[in-house]
PDB file of C-alpha atoms in Angstrom:
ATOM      1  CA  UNK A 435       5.558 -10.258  -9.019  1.00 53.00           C
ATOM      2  CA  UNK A 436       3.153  -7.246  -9.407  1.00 72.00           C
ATOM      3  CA  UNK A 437       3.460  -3.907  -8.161  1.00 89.00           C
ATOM      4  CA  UNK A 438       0.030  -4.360  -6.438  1.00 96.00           C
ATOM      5  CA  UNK A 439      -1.383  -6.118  -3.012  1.00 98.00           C
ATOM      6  CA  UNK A 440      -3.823  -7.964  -4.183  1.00 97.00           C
ATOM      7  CA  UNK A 441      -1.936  -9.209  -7.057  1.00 97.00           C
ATOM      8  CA  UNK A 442       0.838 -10.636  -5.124  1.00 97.00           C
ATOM      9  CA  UNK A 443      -2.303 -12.264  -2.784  1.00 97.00           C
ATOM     10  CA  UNK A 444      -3.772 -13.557  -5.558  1.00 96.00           C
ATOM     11  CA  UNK A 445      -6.548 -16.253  -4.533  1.00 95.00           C
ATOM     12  CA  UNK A 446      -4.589 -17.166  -1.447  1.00 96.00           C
ATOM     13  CA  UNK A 447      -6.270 -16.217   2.271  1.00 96.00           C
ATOM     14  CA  UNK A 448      -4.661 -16.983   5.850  1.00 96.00           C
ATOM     15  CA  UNK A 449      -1.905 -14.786   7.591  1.00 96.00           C
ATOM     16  CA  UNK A 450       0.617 -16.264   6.596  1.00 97.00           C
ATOM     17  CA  UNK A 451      -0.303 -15.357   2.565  1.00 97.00           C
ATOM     18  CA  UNK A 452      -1.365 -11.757   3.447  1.00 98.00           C
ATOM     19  CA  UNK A 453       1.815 -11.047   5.491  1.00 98.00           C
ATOM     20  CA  UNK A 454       4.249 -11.894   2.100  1.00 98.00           C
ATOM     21  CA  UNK A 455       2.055 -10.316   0.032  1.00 98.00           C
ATOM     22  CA  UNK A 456       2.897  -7.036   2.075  1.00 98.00           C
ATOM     23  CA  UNK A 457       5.692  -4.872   1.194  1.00 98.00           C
ATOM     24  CA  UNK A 458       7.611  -4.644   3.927  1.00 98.00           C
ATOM     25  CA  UNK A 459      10.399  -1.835   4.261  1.00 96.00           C
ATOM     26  CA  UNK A 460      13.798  -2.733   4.786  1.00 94.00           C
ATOM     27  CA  UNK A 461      13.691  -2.343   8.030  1.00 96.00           C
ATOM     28  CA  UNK A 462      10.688  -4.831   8.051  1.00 98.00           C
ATOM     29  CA  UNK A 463       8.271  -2.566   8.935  1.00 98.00           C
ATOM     30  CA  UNK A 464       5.320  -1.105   7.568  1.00 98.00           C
ATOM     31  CA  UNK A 465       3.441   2.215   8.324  1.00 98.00           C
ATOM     32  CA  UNK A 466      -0.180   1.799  10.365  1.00 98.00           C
ATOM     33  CA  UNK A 467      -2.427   4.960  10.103  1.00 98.00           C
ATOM     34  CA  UNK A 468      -4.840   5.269  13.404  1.00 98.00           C
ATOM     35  CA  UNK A 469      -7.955   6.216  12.727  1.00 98.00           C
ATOM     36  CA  UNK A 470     -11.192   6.823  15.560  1.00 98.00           C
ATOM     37  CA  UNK A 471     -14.180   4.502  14.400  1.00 98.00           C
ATOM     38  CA  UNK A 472     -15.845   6.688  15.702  1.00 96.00           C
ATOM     39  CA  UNK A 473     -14.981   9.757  15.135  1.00 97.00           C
ATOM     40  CA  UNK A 474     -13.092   9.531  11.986  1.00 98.00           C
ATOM     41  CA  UNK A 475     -10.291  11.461  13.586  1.00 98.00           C
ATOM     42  CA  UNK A 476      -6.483  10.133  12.582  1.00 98.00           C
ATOM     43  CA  UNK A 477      -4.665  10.305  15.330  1.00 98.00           C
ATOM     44  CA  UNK A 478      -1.446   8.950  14.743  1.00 98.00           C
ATOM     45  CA  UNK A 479       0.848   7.075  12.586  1.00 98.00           C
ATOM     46  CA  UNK A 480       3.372   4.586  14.110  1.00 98.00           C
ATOM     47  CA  UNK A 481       4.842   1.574  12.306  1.00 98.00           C
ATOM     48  CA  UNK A 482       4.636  -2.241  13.258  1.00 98.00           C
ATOM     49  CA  UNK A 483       7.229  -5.580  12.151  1.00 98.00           C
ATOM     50  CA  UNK A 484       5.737  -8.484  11.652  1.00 98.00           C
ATOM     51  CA  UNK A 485       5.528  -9.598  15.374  1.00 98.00           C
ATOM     52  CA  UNK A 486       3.225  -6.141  16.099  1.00 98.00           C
ATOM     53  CA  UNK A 487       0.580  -7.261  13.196  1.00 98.00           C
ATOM     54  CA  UNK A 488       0.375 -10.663  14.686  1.00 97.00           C
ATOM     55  CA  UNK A 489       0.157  -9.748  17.951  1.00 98.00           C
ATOM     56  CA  UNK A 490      -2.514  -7.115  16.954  1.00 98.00           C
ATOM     57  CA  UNK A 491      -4.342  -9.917  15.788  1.00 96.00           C
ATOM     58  CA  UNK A 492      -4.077 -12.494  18.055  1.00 95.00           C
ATOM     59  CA  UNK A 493      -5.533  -9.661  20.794  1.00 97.00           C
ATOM     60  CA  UNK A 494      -7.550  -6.954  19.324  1.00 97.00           C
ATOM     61  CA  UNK A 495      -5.815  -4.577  20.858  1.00 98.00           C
ATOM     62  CA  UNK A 496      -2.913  -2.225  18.826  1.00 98.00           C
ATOM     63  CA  UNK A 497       0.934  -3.142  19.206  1.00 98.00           C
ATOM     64  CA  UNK A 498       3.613  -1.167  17.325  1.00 98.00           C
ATOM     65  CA  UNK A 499       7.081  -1.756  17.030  1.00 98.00           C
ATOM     66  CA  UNK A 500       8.877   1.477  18.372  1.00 97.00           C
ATOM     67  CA  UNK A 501      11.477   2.702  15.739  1.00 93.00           C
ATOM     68  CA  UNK A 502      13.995   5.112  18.634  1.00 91.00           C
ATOM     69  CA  UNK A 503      13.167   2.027  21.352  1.00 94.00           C
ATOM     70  CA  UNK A 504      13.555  -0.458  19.001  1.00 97.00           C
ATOM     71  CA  UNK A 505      11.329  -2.539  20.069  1.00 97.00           C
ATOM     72  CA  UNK A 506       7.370  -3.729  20.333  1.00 98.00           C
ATOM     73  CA  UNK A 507       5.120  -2.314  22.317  1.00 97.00           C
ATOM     74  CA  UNK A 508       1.598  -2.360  22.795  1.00 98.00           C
ATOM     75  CA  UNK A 509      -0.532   1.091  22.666  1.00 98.00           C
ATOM     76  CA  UNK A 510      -1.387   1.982  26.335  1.00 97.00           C
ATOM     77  CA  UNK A 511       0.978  -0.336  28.060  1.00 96.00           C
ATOM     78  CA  UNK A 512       1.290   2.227  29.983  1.00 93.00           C
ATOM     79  CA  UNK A 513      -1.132   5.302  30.005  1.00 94.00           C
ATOM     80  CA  UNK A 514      -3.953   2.390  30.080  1.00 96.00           C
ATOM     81  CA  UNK A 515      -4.793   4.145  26.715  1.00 97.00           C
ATOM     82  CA  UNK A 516      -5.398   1.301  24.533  1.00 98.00           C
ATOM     83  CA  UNK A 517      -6.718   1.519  20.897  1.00 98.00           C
ATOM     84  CA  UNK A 518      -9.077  -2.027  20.058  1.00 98.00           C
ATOM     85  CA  UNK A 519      -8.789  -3.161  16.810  1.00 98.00           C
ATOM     86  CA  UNK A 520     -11.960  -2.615  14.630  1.00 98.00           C
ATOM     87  CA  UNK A 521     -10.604  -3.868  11.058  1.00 98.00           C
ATOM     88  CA  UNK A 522      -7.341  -3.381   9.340  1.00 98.00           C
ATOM     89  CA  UNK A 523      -7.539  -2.253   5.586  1.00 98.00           C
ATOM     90  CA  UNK A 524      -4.284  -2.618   3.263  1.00 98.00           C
ATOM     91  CA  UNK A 525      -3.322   0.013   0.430  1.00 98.00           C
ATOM     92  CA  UNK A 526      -3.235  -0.679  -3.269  1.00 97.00           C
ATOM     93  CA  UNK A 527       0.391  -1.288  -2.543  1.00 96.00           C
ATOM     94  CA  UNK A 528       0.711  -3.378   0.513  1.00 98.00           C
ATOM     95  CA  UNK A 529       3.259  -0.840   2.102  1.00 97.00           C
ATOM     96  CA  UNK A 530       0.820   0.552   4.953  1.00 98.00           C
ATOM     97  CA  UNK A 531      -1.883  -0.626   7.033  1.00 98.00           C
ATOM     98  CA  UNK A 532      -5.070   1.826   7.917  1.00 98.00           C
ATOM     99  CA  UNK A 533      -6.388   0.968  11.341  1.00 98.00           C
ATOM    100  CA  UNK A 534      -9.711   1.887  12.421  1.00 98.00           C
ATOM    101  CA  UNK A 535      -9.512   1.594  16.286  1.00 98.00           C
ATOM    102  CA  UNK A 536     -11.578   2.761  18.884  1.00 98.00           C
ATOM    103  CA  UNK A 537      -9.633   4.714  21.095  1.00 98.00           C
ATOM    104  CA  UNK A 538      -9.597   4.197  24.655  1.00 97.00           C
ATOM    105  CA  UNK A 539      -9.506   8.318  26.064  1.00 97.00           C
ATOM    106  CA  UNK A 540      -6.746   9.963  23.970  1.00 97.00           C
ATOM    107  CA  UNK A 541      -3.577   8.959  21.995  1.00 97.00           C
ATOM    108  CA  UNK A 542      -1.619  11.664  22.143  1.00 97.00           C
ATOM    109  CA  UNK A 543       1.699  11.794  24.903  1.00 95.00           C
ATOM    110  CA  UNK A 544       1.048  15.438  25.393  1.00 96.00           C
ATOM    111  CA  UNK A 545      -2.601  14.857  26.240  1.00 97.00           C
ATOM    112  CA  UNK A 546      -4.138  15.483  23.047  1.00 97.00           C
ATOM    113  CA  UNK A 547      -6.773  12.656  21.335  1.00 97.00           C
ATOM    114  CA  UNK A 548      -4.991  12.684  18.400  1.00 98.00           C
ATOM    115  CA  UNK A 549      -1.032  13.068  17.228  1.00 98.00           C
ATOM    116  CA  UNK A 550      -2.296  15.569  14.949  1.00 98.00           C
ATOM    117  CA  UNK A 551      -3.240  18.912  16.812  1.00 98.00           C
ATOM    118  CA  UNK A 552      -1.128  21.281  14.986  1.00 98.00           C
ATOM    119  CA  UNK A 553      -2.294  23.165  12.333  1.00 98.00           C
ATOM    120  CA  UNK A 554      -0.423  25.309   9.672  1.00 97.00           C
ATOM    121  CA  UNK A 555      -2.779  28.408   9.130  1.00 95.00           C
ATOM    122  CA  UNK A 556      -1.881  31.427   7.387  1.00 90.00           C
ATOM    123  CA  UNK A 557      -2.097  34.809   8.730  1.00 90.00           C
ATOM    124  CA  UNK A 558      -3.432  37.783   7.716  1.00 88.00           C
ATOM    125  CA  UNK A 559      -0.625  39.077   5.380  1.00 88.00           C
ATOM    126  CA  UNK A 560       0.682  35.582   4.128  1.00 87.00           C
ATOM    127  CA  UNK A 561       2.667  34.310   6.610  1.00 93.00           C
ATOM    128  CA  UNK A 562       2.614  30.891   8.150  1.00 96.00           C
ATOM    129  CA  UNK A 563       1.968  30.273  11.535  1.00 97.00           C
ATOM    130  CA  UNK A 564       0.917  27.047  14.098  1.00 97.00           C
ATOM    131  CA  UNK A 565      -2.311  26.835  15.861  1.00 97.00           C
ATOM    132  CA  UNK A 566      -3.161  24.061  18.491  1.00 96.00           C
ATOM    133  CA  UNK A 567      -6.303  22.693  17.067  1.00 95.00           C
ATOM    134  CA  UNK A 568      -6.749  19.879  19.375  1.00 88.00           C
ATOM    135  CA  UNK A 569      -8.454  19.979  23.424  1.00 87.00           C
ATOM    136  CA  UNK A 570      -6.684  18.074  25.987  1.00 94.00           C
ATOM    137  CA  UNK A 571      -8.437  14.991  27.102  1.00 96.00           C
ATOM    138  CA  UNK A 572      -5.636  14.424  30.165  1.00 95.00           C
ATOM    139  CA  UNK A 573      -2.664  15.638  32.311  1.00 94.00           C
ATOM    140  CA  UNK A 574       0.759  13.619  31.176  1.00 93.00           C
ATOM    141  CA  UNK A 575       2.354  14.163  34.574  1.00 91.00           C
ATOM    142  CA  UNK A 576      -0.806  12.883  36.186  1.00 90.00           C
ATOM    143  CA  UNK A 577      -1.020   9.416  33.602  1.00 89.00           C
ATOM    144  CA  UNK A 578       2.991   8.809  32.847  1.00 84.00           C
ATOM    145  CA  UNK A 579       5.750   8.073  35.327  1.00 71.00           C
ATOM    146  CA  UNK A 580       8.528   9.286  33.464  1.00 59.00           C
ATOM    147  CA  UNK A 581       8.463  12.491  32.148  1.00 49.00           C
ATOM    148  CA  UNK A 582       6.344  12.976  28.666  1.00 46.00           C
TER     149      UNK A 582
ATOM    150  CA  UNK B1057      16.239  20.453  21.313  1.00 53.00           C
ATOM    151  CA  UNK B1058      12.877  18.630  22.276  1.00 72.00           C
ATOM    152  CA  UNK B1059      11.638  16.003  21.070  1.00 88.00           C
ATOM    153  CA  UNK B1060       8.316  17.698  20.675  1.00 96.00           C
ATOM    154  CA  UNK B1061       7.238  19.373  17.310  1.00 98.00           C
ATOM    155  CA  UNK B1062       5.945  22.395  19.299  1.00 97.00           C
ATOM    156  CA  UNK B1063       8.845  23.005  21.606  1.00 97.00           C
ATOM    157  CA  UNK B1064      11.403  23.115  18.854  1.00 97.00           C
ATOM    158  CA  UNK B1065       9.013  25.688  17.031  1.00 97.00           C
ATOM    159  CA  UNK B1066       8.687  27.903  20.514  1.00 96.00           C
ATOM    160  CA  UNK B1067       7.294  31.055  19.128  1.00 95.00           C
ATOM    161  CA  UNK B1068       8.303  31.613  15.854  1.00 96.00           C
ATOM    162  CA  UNK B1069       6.255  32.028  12.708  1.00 96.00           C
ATOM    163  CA  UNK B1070       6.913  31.873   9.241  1.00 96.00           C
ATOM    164  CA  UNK B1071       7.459  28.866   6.748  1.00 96.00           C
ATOM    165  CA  UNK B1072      11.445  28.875   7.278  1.00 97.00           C
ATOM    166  CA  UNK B1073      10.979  28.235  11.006  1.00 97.00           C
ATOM    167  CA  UNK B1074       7.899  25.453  10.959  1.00 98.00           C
ATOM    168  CA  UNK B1075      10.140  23.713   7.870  1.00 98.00           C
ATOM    169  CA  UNK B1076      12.846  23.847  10.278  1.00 98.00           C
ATOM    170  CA  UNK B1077      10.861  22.527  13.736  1.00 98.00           C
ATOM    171  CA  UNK B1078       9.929  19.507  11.274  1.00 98.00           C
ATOM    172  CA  UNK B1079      11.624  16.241  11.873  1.00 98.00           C
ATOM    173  CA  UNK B1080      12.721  15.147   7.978  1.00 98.00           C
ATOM    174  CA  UNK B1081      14.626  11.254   8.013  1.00 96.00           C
ATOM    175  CA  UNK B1082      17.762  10.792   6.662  1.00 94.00           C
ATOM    176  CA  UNK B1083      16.353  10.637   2.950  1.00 96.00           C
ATOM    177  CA  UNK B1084      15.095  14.495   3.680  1.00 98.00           C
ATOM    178  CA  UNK B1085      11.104  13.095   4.118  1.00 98.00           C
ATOM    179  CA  UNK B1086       8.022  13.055   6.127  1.00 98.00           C
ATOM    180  CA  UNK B1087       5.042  11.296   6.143  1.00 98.00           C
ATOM    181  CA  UNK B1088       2.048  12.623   4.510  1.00 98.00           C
ATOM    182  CA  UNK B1089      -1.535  11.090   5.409  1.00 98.00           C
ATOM    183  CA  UNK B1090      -4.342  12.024   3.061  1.00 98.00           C
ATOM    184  CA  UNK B1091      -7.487  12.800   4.362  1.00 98.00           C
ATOM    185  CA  UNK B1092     -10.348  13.804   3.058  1.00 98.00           C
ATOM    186  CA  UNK B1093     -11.495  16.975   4.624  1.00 98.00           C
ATOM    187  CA  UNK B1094     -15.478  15.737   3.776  1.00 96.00           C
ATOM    188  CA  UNK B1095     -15.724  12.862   4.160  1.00 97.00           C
ATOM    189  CA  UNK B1096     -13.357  12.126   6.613  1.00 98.00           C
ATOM    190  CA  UNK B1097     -11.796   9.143   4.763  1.00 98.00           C
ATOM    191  CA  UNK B1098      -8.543   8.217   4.813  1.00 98.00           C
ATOM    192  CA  UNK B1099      -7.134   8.167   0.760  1.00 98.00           C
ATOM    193  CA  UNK B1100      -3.733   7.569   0.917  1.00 98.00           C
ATOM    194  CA  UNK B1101      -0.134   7.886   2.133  1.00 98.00           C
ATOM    195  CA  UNK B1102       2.590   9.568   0.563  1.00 98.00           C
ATOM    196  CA  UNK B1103       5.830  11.430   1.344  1.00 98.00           C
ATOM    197  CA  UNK B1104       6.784  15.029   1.035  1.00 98.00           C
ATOM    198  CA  UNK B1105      10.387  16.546   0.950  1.00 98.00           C
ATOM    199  CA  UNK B1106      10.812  20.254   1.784  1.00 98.00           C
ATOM    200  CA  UNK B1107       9.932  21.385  -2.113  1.00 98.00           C
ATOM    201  CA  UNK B1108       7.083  18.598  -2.191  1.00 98.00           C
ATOM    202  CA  UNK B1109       5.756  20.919   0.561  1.00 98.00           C
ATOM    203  CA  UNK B1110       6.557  24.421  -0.470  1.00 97.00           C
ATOM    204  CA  UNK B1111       4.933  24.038  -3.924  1.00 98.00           C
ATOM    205  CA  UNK B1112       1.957  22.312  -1.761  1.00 98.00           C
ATOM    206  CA  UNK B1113       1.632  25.753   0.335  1.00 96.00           C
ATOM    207  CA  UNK B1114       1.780  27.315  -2.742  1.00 95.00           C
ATOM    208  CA  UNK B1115      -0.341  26.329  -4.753  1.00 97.00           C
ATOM    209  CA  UNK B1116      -3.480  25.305  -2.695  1.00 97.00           C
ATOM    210  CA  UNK B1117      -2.642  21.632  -4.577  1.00 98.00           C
ATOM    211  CA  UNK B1118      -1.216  18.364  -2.975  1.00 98.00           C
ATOM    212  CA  UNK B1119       2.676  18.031  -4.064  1.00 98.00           C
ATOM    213  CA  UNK B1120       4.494  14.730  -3.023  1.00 98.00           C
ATOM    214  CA  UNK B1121       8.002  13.399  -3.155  1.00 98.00           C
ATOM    215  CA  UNK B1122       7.869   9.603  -5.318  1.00 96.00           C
ATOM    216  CA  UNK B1123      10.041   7.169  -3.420  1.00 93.00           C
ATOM    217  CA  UNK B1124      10.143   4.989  -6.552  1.00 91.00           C
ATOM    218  CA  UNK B1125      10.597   7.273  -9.453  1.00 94.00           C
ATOM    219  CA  UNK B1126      12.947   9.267  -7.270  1.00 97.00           C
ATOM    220  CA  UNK B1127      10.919  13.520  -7.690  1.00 97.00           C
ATOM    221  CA  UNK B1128       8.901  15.450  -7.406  1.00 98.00           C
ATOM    222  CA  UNK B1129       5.419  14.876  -8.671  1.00 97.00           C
ATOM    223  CA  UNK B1130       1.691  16.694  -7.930  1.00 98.00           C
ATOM    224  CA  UNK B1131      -1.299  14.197  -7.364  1.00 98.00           C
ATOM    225  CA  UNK B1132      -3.275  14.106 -10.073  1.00 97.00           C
ATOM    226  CA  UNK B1133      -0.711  15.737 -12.767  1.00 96.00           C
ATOM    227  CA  UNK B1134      -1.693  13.083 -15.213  1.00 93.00           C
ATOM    228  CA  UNK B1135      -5.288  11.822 -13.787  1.00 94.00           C
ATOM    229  CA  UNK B1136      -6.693  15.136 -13.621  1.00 96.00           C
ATOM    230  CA  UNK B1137      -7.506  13.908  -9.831  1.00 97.00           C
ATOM    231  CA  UNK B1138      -5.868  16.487  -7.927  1.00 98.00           C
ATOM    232  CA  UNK B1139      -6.256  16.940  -4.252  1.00 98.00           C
ATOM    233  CA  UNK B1140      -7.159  20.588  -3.323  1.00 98.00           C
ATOM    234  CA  UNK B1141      -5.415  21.613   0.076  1.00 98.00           C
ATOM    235  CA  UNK B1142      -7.760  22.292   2.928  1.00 98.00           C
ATOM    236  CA  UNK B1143      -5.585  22.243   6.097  1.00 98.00           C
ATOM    237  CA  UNK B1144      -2.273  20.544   6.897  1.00 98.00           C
ATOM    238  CA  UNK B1145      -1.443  19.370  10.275  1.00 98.00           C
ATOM    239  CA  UNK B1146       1.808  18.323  12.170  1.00 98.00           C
ATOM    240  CA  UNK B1147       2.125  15.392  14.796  1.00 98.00           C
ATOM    241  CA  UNK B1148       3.475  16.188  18.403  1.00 97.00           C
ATOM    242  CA  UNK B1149       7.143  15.184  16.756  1.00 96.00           C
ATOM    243  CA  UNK B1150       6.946  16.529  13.927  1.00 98.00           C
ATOM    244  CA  UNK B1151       7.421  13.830  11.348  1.00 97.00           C
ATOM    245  CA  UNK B1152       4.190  13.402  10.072  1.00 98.00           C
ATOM    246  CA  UNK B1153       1.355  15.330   8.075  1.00 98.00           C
ATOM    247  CA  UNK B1154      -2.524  14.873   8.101  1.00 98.00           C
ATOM    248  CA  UNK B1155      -3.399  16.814   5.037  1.00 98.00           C
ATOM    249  CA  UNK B1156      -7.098  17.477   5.025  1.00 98.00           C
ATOM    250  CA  UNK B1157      -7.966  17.864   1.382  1.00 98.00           C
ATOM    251  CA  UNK B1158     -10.641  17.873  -1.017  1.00 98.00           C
ATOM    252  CA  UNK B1159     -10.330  14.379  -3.131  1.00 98.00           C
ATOM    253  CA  UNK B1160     -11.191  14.772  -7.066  1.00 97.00           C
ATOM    254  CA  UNK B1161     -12.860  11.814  -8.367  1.00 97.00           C
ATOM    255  CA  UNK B1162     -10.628   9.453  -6.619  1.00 97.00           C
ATOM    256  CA  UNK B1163      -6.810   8.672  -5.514  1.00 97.00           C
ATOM    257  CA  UNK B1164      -6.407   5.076  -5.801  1.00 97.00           C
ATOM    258  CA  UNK B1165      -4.427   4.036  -9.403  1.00 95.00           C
ATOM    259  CA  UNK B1166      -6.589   1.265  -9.298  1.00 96.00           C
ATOM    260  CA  UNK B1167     -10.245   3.600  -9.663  1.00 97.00           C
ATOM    261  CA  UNK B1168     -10.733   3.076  -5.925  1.00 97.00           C
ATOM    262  CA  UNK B1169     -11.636   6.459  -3.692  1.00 97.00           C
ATOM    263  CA  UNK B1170      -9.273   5.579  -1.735  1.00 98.00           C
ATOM    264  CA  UNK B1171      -5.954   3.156  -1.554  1.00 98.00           C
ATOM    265  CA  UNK B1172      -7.217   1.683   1.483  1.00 98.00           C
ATOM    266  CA  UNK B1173      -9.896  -0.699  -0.028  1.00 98.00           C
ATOM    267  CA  UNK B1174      -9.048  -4.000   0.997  1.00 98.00           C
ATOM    268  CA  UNK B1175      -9.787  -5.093   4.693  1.00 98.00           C
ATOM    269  CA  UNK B1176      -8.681  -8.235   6.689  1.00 97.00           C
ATOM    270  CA  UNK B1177     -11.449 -10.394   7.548  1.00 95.00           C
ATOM    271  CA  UNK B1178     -11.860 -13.321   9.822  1.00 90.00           C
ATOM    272  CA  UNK B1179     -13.504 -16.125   8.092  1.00 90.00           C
ATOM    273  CA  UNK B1180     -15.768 -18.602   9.693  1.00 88.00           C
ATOM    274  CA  UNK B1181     -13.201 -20.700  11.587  1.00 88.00           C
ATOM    275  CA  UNK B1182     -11.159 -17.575  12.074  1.00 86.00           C
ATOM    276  CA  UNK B1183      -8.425 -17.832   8.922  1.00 93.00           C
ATOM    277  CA  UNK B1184      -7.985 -14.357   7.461  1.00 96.00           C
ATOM    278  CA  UNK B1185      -8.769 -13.314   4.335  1.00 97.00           C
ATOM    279  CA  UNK B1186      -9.093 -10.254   2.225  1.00 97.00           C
ATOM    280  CA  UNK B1187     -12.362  -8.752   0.482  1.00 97.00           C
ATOM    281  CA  UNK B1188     -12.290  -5.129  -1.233  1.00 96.00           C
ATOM    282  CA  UNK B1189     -14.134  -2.483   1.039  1.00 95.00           C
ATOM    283  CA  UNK B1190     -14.431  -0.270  -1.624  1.00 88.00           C
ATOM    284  CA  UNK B1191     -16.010   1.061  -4.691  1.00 87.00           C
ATOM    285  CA  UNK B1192     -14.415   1.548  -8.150  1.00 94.00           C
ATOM    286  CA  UNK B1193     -15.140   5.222  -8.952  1.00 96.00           C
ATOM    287  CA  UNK B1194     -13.405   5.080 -12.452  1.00 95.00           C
ATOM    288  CA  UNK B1195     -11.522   2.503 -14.768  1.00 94.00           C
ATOM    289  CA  UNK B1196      -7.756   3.043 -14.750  1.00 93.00           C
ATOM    290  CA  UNK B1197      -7.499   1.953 -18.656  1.00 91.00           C
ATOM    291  CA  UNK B1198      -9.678   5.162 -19.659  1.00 90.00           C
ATOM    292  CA  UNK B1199      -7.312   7.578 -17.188  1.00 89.00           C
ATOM    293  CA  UNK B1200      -3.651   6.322 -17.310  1.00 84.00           C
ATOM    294  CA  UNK B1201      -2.159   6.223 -20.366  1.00 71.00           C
ATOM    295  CA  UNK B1202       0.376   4.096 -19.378  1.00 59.00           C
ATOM    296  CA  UNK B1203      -0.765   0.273 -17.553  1.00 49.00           C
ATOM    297  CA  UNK B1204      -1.632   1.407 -14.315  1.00 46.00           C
TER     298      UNK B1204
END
């Protein structure tokens, strides 16, 4: 049994032979960076159980299972922001999934395109400090029902 | 106590307070994607505990936690392929890290830029299989003393 993906794959294709060659945690998930097509942009990392990959591929469009909810969802369900699959690449390892999506608006809860619109800068004299580095794309009281 | 990265922060500054606004799980980690900051490409995934991250800020040089080997270790300590810090940012809950960085030669154990280099295809009939997406940039036996 090798330490690597495409060892464990070997010569074998179909979903079923790709999902046991991935390392799944023991919670049976696995980690799936979101990356723009586009734009390049990451904009968020969320895990998915078996059930999310397949449905993911069955529809082209992302689902997730949600670790506090504990359960699947699919991105958008309810903002209407939905990411559509592009292609799905595996690491050397087989422990996370990078998915290049096209994002549908913006990702973010608070309104942001991408998870990832805080930046750790340094200020003059050394000391750390957090900058919003992202524009918001929409209002979250406007787009969710519940509070954000 | 939000739930929000940037509401538990509030207005403070200073490395203490941002390590503190950080959500860590219970084995004292958080997520660490690794971009690079020029070509956009996502490299790799890793984990970072609190020194991981404080040697990171540091030194200007990309310090992870291994999961398997159970420390510390800096990317690159024994490839030479170090990845130079260019920005880190923090999700909206504060339990993941998009390090931009500048990539030396390549991350992947395996020669490849990046670990993400083999993509899910649809075959003609639809059955999934896997190809490699990227290119070897060096040979593992010449870099890794040990088998890679």
């Amino acid at each position: 049994m090798g330490n690597d993906f495409i060892d464990r794959l070997g010569t074998k294709t179909g979903a079923a032979a790709i999902f046991a060659a991935l390392k799944w945690d023991s919670d049976g998930l696995v980690s799936v960076i979101q990356q723009d097509a586009k734009t390049k942009e990451v904009v968020g990392l969320a895990f998915a159980d078996r059930t999310a990959l397949s449905k993911t591929l069955e529809t082209g469009l992302m689902h997730y299972y949600s670790r506090s909810r504990k359960k699947l969802w699919m991105k958008g369900e309810e903002s209407g922001h939905v990411q559509k699959l592009i292609e799905l690449r595996v690491d050397c390892d087989g422990d996370a999934i990078l998915a290049r999506i096209q994002q549908v608006k913006a990702n973010c809860h608070m309104g942001y395109f991408s998870c990832f619109s805080f930046a750790i800068k340094k200020q003059r004299g050394g000391a750390l400090t957090v900058k919003v580095a992202g524009k918001k794309r929409f209002d979250p009281k406007t787009v969710y029902k519940k509070k954000a």
